[in-house]
């Protein structure tokens, strides 16, 4: 069974436009010092979980790295969603971070992999790009998800291919990730 709710990944600036789309479950990933978001005041009834950490892959002074417990919280969000009482009702899962590019796409990949343990990493990444074409999942988060979901490196291997495809199709990613000190992700990118 494929994770079947409507799935959306977006950035903070896109949240107001999602308010009319019957979002039922929200996973917010924010920088620790970011103020609470007012956009959700216009949403209908929904369940929301908020996590706070920075979008980094190397330890940086005064910033909070993604950690295993953050991915555990994402998996708890997914478990709670999958165990909800109204499983037959229509649902719409929205995951967002600041830009809707890295933390949120890593979280959505994690949720899809959790709900579909037999789906290949290649298929999961293809679906992720269908949801969010500019996806560049945070490699630290993907590594923790790979470990916690016992994927034996499959998600990380496919992330390397995904990064290679993104650089090929959107060359600006190379400059962007260089500026963000994401050299390790650029180095892992494969073109096969």
Coordinates of N, CA and C in Angstrom, one line a residue:
X1 N 0.8 -1.2 0.0 CA 0.0 0.0 0.0 C 0.9 1.2 0.0
X2 N 0.6 2.2 -0.9 CA 1.4 3.4 -1.0 C 0.8 4.4 0.0
X3 N 1.6 5.2 0.7 CA 1.2 6.2 1.6 C 0.2 7.1 0.8
X4 N -1.1 7.1 1.1 CA -2.1 7.5 0.2 C -2.8 8.8 0.5
X5 N -2.5 9.5 1.5 CA -3.2 10.8 1.7 C -2.6 11.8 0.6
X6 N -3.3 12.9 0.5 CA -2.8 14.0 -0.3 C -1.5 14.5 0.4
X7 N -0.4 14.7 -0.3 CA 0.9 15.0 0.3 C 1.3 16.3 -0.3
X8 N 1.7 17.3 0.6 CA 2.2 18.6 0.2 C 3.5 18.9 1.0
X9 N 4.5 19.4 0.3 CA 5.7 20.0 0.9 C 5.8 21.4 0.5
X10 N 6.0 22.3 1.4 CA 6.1 23.7 1.0 C 7.0 24.5 2.0
X11 N 7.2 25.7 1.7 CA 8.0 26.6 2.6 C 7.0 27.5 3.3
X12 N 7.5 28.3 4.3 CA 6.7 29.2 5.1 C 5.9 30.1 4.2
X13 N 6.5 30.7 3.2 CA 5.8 31.7 2.4 C 4.7 31.2 1.6
X14 N 4.6 29.8 1.5 CA 3.5 29.2 0.7 C 2.4 28.7 1.6
X15 N 2.6 28.8 2.9 CA 1.5 28.3 3.8 C 0.2 29.0 3.7
X16 N 0.1 30.3 3.5 CA -1.3 30.9 3.4 C -2.0 30.3 2.2
X17 N -1.4 30.0 1.1 CA -2.1 29.5 -0.1 C -2.6 28.0 0.2
X18 N -2.1 27.4 1.2 CA -2.6 26.0 1.5 C -3.8 25.9 2.4
X19 N -4.2 27.0 2.9 CA -5.3 27.0 3.9 C -6.6 26.5 3.5
X20 N -6.9 26.6 2.2 CA -8.2 26.2 1.6 C -8.1 24.7 1.1
X21 N -7.0 24.0 1.4 CA -6.8 22.7 0.7 C -7.1 21.6 1.7
X22 N -7.9 21.8 2.7 CA -8.3 20.7 3.7 C -7.2 19.9 4.2
X23 N -6.2 20.7 4.7 CA -5.0 20.0 5.4 C -5.5 19.4 6.7
X24 N -5.2 18.2 7.0 CA -5.6 17.5 8.2 C -4.5 17.3 9.2
X25 N -3.2 17.2 8.7 CA -2.1 16.9 9.5 C -0.9 17.7 9.0
X26 N -0.3 18.4 10.0 CA 0.9 19.3 9.6 C 2.1 18.9 10.4
X27 N 3.2 18.8 9.8 CA 4.5 18.7 10.4 C 5.3 20.0 10.1
X28 N 5.5 20.8 11.1 CA 6.2 22.0 10.9 C 7.7 21.8 11.4
X29 N 8.6 22.2 10.6 CA 10.0 22.2 11.0 C 10.6 23.6 10.9
X30 N 10.9 24.2 12.0 CA 11.3 25.6 12.1 C 12.7 25.7 12.7
X31 N 13.3 26.8 12.4 CA 14.6 27.2 13.1 C 14.2 27.4 14.6
X32 N 15.0 27.1 15.5 CA 14.7 27.2 16.9 C 14.2 28.6 17.3
X33 N 14.8 29.7 16.7 CA 14.4 31.0 17.1 C 13.3 31.7 16.3
X34 N 12.7 30.9 15.3 CA 11.7 31.4 14.5 C 10.4 31.6 15.3
X35 N 9.7 32.8 15.1 CA 8.5 33.0 15.9 C 7.4 32.0 15.4
X36 N 6.4 31.8 16.3 CA 5.3 30.9 16.0 C 4.6 31.5 14.7
X37 N 4.1 30.6 13.9 CA 3.5 31.0 12.6 C 2.0 31.3 12.8
X38 N 1.6 32.4 12.2 CA 0.2 32.8 12.2 C -0.7 32.1 11.1
X39 N 0.0 31.6 10.1 CA -0.7 31.1 8.9 C -1.7 30.0 9.3
X40 N -1.4 29.2 10.3 CA -2.3 28.1 10.7 C -3.6 28.5 11.3
X41 N -3.7 29.8 11.7 CA -4.9 30.3 12.3 C -6.1 30.3 11.3
X42 N -5.7 30.3 10.0 CA -6.8 30.3 8.9 C -7.1 28.9 8.4
X43 N -6.4 27.9 8.9 CA -6.6 26.5 8.5 C -7.8 26.0 9.2
X44 N -8.4 25.0 8.6 CA -9.5 24.3 9.3 C -8.9 23.4 10.4
X45 N -9.7 22.5 11.0 CA -9.3 21.6 12.0 C -8.2 20.7 11.5
X46 N -7.1 20.7 12.3 CA -5.9 19.9 11.8 C -5.1 19.5 13.1
X47 N -4.3 18.5 12.9 CA -3.4 18.1 13.9 C -2.0 18.6 13.5
X48 N -1.2 19.2 14.5 CA 0.1 19.8 14.1 C 1.1 19.4 15.1
X49 N 2.3 19.0 14.5 CA 3.5 18.8 15.3 C 4.6 19.8 14.9
X50 N 5.3 20.4 15.8 CA 6.3 21.3 15.5 C 7.7 20.8 16.0
X51 N 8.7 20.8 15.2 CA 10.0 20.5 15.5 C 10.9 21.7 15.3
X52 N 11.9 21.9 16.1 CA 12.8 23.0 15.9 C 14.3 22.6 15.9
X53 N 14.9 22.8 14.7 CA 16.3 22.6 14.6 C 16.7 23.2 13.3
X54 N 18.0 23.4 13.1 CA 18.5 24.1 11.9 C 18.7 23.2 10.7
X55 N 18.8 23.8 9.5 CA 19.0 23.0 8.3 C 20.5 23.0 8.0
X56 N 21.3 22.2 8.8 CA 22.7 22.1 8.6 C 23.1 20.6 8.6
X57 N 24.3 20.3 8.0 CA 24.8 19.0 8.0 C 26.1 18.8 8.7
X58 N 26.7 19.9 9.1 CA 27.9 19.9 9.9 C 27.7 20.8 11.2
X59 N 28.3 20.4 12.3 CA 28.2 21.2 13.5 C 28.6 22.6 13.3
X60 N 27.7 23.5 13.7 CA 27.9 24.9 13.5 C 27.6 25.6 14.9
X61 N 28.5 26.5 15.3 CA 28.3 27.2 16.6 C 26.9 27.9 16.6
X62 N 26.3 27.7 17.8 CA 25.0 28.3 18.1 C 23.9 27.9 17.2
X63 N 24.0 26.7 16.6 CA 22.9 26.1 15.8 C 22.7 24.7 16.2
X64 N 21.5 24.2 16.1 CA 21.1 22.9 16.5 C 21.1 22.0 15.3
X65 N 21.9 20.9 15.3 CA 22.0 20.0 14.2 C 20.8 19.1 14.2
X66 N 20.3 18.6 13.1 CA 19.4 17.5 13.1 C 20.0 16.3 13.8
X67 N 19.1 15.7 14.6 CA 19.6 14.6 15.5 C 18.7 13.4 15.4
X68 N 19.1 12.2 15.8 CA 18.3 11.1 15.8 C 16.9 11.3 16.4
X69 N 16.9 12.0 17.5 CA 15.6 12.2 18.2 C 14.6 13.1 17.3
X70 N 15.1 13.9 16.4 CA 14.2 14.6 15.6 C 13.6 13.7 14.6
X71 N 14.4 12.8 14.0 CA 13.8 11.8 13.1 C 12.8 10.8 13.9
X72 N 13.2 10.5 15.1 CA 12.2 9.7 15.9 C 10.9 10.4 16.1
X73 N 10.9 11.8 16.2 CA 9.7 12.5 16.4 C 8.9 12.5 15.0
X74 N 9.6 12.6 13.9 CA 9.0 12.5 12.6 C 8.3 11.2 12.5
X75 N 9.0 10.1 12.8 CA 8.4 8.8 12.8 C 7.2 8.6 13.7
X76 N 7.3 9.3 14.9 CA 6.1 9.3 15.8 C 4.9 10.0 15.2
X77 N 5.2 11.1 14.5 CA 4.1 11.8 13.8 C 3.5 10.8 12.7
X78 N 4.4 10.1 12.0 CA 3.9 9.2 11.0 C 3.1 8.0 11.7
X79 N 3.6 7.5 12.8 CA 2.9 6.4 13.4 C 1.5 6.9 13.9
X80 N 1.5 8.1 14.5 CA 0.2 8.6 15.0 C -0.8 8.8 13.8
X81 N -0.3 9.3 12.7 CA -1.1 9.4 11.5 C -1.6 8.1 11.1
X82 N -0.8 7.1 10.9 CA -1.2 5.8 10.4 C -2.1 5.1 11.4
X83 N -2.1 5.4 12.7 CA -2.9 4.7 13.7 C -4.2 5.5 14.0
X84 N -4.4 6.6 13.3 CA -5.6 7.5 13.6 C -6.9 6.7 13.5
X85 N -7.9 7.1 14.2 CA -9.2 6.4 14.2 C -9.9 6.6 12.9
X86 N -9.8 7.8 12.3 CA -10.5 8.0 11.0 C -9.7 7.7 9.8
X87 N -9.1 6.5 9.8 CA -8.2 6.1 8.6 C -8.9 6.2 7.3
X88 N -10.2 6.0 7.3 CA -11.0 5.9 6.0 C -11.3 7.3 5.5
X89 N -11.2 8.3 6.3 CA -11.6 9.7 5.9 C -10.5 10.3 5.1
X90 N -10.9 11.2 4.2 CA -9.9 11.9 3.3 C -8.9 12.6 4.2
X91 N -7.6 12.6 3.8 CA -6.6 13.3 4.6 C -5.6 14.0 3.7
X92 N -5.0 15.0 4.3 CA -4.0 15.8 3.6 C -2.9 16.1 4.6
X93 N -1.7 15.5 4.3 CA -0.5 15.7 5.1 C 0.4 16.8 4.5
X94 N 0.6 17.8 5.3 CA 1.5 18.9 4.8 C 2.7 19.0 5.7
X95 N 3.9 19.0 5.1 CA 5.2 19.1 5.8 C 5.8 20.3 5.3
X96 N 6.3 21.2 6.2 CA 7.0 22.4 5.7 C 8.2 22.7 6.6
X97 N 9.1 23.4 6.0 CA 10.2 24.0 6.7 C 10.3 25.4 6.2
X98 N 11.5 26.0 6.3 CA 11.6 27.4 5.9 C 11.4 27.6 4.4
X99 N 12.1 26.9 3.6 CA 12.1 27.0 2.2 C 11.3 25.9 1.5
X100 N 11.1 24.8 2.2 CA 10.4 23.6 1.6 C 11.3 22.9 0.6
X101 N 12.6 22.9 1.0 CA 13.6 22.2 0.1 C 14.3 21.1 0.8
X102 N 14.8 21.2 2.0 CA 15.7 20.3 2.6 C 15.1 19.5 3.8
X103 N 14.8 20.2 4.9 CA 14.3 19.5 6.1 C 13.0 18.9 5.8
X104 N 12.1 19.6 5.2 CA 10.7 19.1 4.9 C 10.7 18.0 3.9
X105 N 11.6 18.0 2.9 CA 11.6 16.9 1.9 C 12.3 15.7 2.6
X106 N 13.2 15.8 3.5 CA 13.8 14.7 4.2 C 12.7 14.1 5.1
X107 N 11.9 14.9 5.7 CA 10.8 14.4 6.6 C 9.8 13.7 5.8
X108 N 9.4 14.3 4.6 CA 8.4 13.6 3.8 C 8.9 12.3 3.3
X109 N 10.2 12.2 2.9 CA 10.8 11.0 2.4 C 10.7 9.9 3.6
X110 N 11.0 10.4 4.8 CA 10.9 9.5 5.9 C 9.5 9.0 6.2
X111 N 8.5 9.8 6.1 CA 7.2 9.4 6.3 C 6.7 8.4 5.2
X112 N 7.1 8.7 3.9 CA 6.7 7.7 2.9 C 7.4 6.4 3.0
X113 N 8.7 6.4 3.4 CA 9.4 5.2 3.6 C 8.9 4.4 4.8
X114 N 8.5 5.1 5.8 CA 7.9 4.4 7.0 C 6.6 3.7 6.6
X115 N 5.7 4.4 5.9 CA 4.4 3.9 5.5 C 4.5 2.8 4.5
X116 N 5.6 2.8 3.7 CA 5.7 1.9 2.6 C 7.1 1.1 2.7
X117 N 7.2 0.3 3.7 CA 8.5 -0.3 3.9 C 9.1 -1.2 2.8
X118 N 8.2 -1.6 1.9 CA 8.7 -2.5 0.8 C 8.9 -1.7 -0.5
X119 N 8.6 -0.4 -0.5 CA 8.8 0.4 -1.7 C 10.3 0.7 -1.8
X120 N 10.8 0.7 -3.0 CA 12.2 0.9 -3.2 C 12.6 2.4 -3.0
X121 N 13.8 2.6 -2.6 CA 14.3 4.0 -2.4 C 14.1 4.8 -3.7
X122 N 14.4 4.2 -4.8 CA 14.3 4.8 -6.1 C 12.9 5.3 -6.4
X123 N 11.9 4.5 -6.1 CA 10.5 4.9 -6.2 C 10.1 6.0 -5.3
X124 N 10.6 5.9 -4.0 CA 10.3 6.9 -3.0 C 10.8 8.3 -3.4
X125 N 12.1 8.3 -3.9 CA 12.6 9.6 -4.4 C 11.9 10.1 -5.6
X126 N 11.5 9.2 -6.5 CA 10.7 9.7 -7.7 C 9.4 10.3 -7.2
X127 N 8.7 9.7 -6.3 CA 7.5 10.3 -5.8 C 7.7 11.6 -5.1
X128 N 8.9 11.7 -4.3 CA 9.2 12.9 -3.6 C 9.4 14.1 -4.6
X129 N 10.1 13.8 -5.7 CA 10.3 14.8 -6.7 C 9.0 15.2 -7.4
X130 N 8.1 14.2 -7.5 CA 6.7 14.6 -8.0 C 6.0 15.5 -7.1
X131 N 6.2 15.4 -5.8 CA 5.6 16.3 -4.8 C 6.3 17.6 -4.7
X132 N 7.6 17.6 -4.8 CA 8.4 18.8 -4.6 C 9.6 18.7 -5.5
X133 N 9.5 19.2 -6.7 CA 10.6 19.1 -7.7 C 12.0 19.6 -7.3
X134 N 12.0 20.6 -6.4 CA 13.2 21.2 -5.9 C 13.8 20.5 -4.7
X135 N 13.3 19.3 -4.4 CA 13.7 18.6 -3.2 C 15.3 18.4 -3.2
X136 N 15.9 18.8 -2.0 CA 17.3 18.5 -1.7 C 17.3 18.0 -0.3
X137 N 16.9 16.8 0.0 CA 16.7 16.3 1.4 C 18.0 16.4 2.2
X138 N 17.9 16.9 3.5 CA 19.0 17.0 4.4 C 19.6 15.6 4.6
X139 N 20.9 15.5 4.3 CA 21.5 14.2 4.3 C 21.6 13.6 5.7
X140 N 21.8 14.5 6.7 CA 21.8 14.0 8.1 C 20.5 13.3 8.5
X141 N 19.4 14.0 8.1 CA 18.1 13.4 8.4 C 17.8 12.1 7.7
X142 N 18.2 12.1 6.4 CA 18.0 10.9 5.6 C 18.9 9.7 6.2
X143 N 20.1 10.0 6.7 CA 20.9 9.0 7.3 C 20.3 8.4 8.5
X144 N 19.7 9.3 9.4 CA 19.0 8.8 10.6 C 17.8 8.0 10.2
X145 N 17.1 8.4 9.2 CA 15.9 7.7 8.8 C 16.2 6.3 8.2
X146 N 17.3 6.3 7.4 CA 17.8 5.1 6.9 C 18.1 4.1 8.0
X147 N 18.8 4.5 9.0 CA 19.2 3.7 10.1 C 17.9 3.3 10.9
X148 N 17.1 4.2 11.3 CA 15.9 3.9 12.1 C 14.9 3.0 11.4
X149 N 14.8 3.1 10.1 CA 13.9 2.3 9.3 C 14.5 1.0 8.8
X150 N 15.8 0.8 9.2 CA 16.5 -0.4 8.8 C 16.6 -0.6 7.3
X151 N 16.9 0.5 6.6 CA 17.0 0.4 5.1 C 18.4 0.0 4.7
X152 N 19.3 -0.2 5.6 CA 20.7 -0.7 5.2 C 21.4 0.2 4.2
X153 N 21.3 1.5 4.3 CA 22.0 2.4 3.3 C 21.3 2.7 2.0
X154 N 20.1 2.0 1.8 CA 19.4 2.2 0.6 C 18.9 3.7 0.4
X155 N 18.4 4.3 1.4 CA 18.0 5.7 1.3 C 19.2 6.6 1.0
X156 N 20.3 6.4 1.7 CA 21.5 7.2 1.5 C 22.1 7.0 0.1
X157 N 22.1 5.8 -0.4 CA 22.6 5.5 -1.7 C 21.7 6.2 -2.8
X158 N 20.4 6.2 -2.6 CA 19.6 6.8 -3.6 C 19.6 8.3 -3.4
X159 N 19.9 8.8 -2.2 CA 20.1 10.3 -2.1 C 21.3 10.8 -2.9
X160 N 22.3 10.0 -2.9 CA 23.5 10.3 -3.7 C 23.1 10.5 -5.2
X161 N 22.3 9.5 -5.7 CA 21.9 9.6 -7.1 C 21.0 10.8 -7.3
X162 N 20.1 11.0 -6.3 CA 19.1 12.1 -6.4 C 19.9 13.5 -6.5
X163 N 20.9 13.6 -5.6 CA 21.7 14.9 -5.7 C 22.3 15.1 -7.0
X164 N 22.9 14.0 -7.6 CA 23.5 14.1 -8.9 C 22.5 14.5 -10.0
X165 N 21.2 14.0 -9.9 CA 20.2 14.3 -10.9 C 19.8 15.8 -10.7
X166 N 19.7 16.2 -9.4 CA 19.3 17.6 -9.2 C 20.4 18.6 -9.7
X167 N 21.6 18.3 -9.5 CA 22.7 19.2 -10.0 C 22.7 19.2 -11.5
X168 N 22.4 18.1 -12.1 CA 22.3 18.0 -13.6 C 21.2 18.9 -14.1
X169 N 20.0 18.7 -13.5 CA 18.8 19.4 -14.0 C 18.7 20.8 -13.5
X170 N 19.3 21.1 -12.3 CA 19.2 22.4 -11.7 C 20.6 22.8 -11.2
X171 N 21.5 23.2 -12.1 CA 22.9 23.5 -11.7 C 23.1 24.5 -10.6
X172 N 22.1 25.4 -10.4 CA 22.2 26.4 -9.3 C 22.3 25.7 -8.0
X173 N 21.9 24.4 -7.8 CA 22.0 23.7 -6.6 C 23.5 23.7 -6.1
X174 N 24.4 23.5 -7.1 CA 25.8 23.4 -6.7 C 26.3 24.6 -6.0
X175 N 26.0 25.8 -6.5 CA 26.4 27.0 -5.9 C 25.7 27.3 -4.6
X176 N 24.4 27.0 -4.6 CA 23.6 27.2 -3.4 C 24.1 26.3 -2.2
X177 N 24.3 25.0 -2.5 CA 24.8 24.1 -1.4 C 26.2 24.5 -1.0
X178 N 27.0 25.0 -1.9 CA 28.4 25.4 -1.5 C 28.3 26.6 -0.5
X179 N 27.4 27.5 -0.8 CA 27.2 28.7 0.1 C 26.7 28.3 1.4
X180 N 25.9 27.2 1.5 CA 25.3 26.7 2.7 C 26.2 25.7 3.5
X181 N 27.5 25.5 3.0 CA 28.4 24.6 3.7 C 27.9 23.2 3.6
X182 N 27.3 22.8 2.5 CA 26.8 21.5 2.3 C 27.7 20.7 1.3
X183 N 29.0 20.9 1.5 CA 30.0 20.3 0.6 C 29.9 18.7 0.6
X184 N 29.6 18.2 1.7 CA 29.5 16.7 1.8 C 28.4 16.2 0.9
X185 N 27.3 16.9 0.8 CA 26.2 16.4 -0.1 C 26.6 16.6 -1.6
X186 N 27.3 17.6 -1.9 CA 27.8 17.8 -3.3 C 28.8 16.7 -3.6
X187 N 29.7 16.3 -2.6 CA 30.7 15.3 -2.9 C 30.0 13.9 -3.0
X188 N 28.9 13.7 -2.4 CA 28.2 12.4 -2.5 C 27.5 12.2 -3.7
X189 N 27.2 13.3 -4.4 CA 26.3 13.3 -5.6 C 26.9 12.4 -6.7
X190 N 26.1 11.5 -7.2 CA 26.5 10.6 -8.3 C 25.7 10.8 -9.5
X191 N 26.3 10.6 -10.6 CA 25.6 10.8 -11.9 C 25.1 9.5 -12.5
X192 N 25.2 8.3 -11.8 CA 24.7 7.1 -12.5 C 23.2 6.9 -12.3

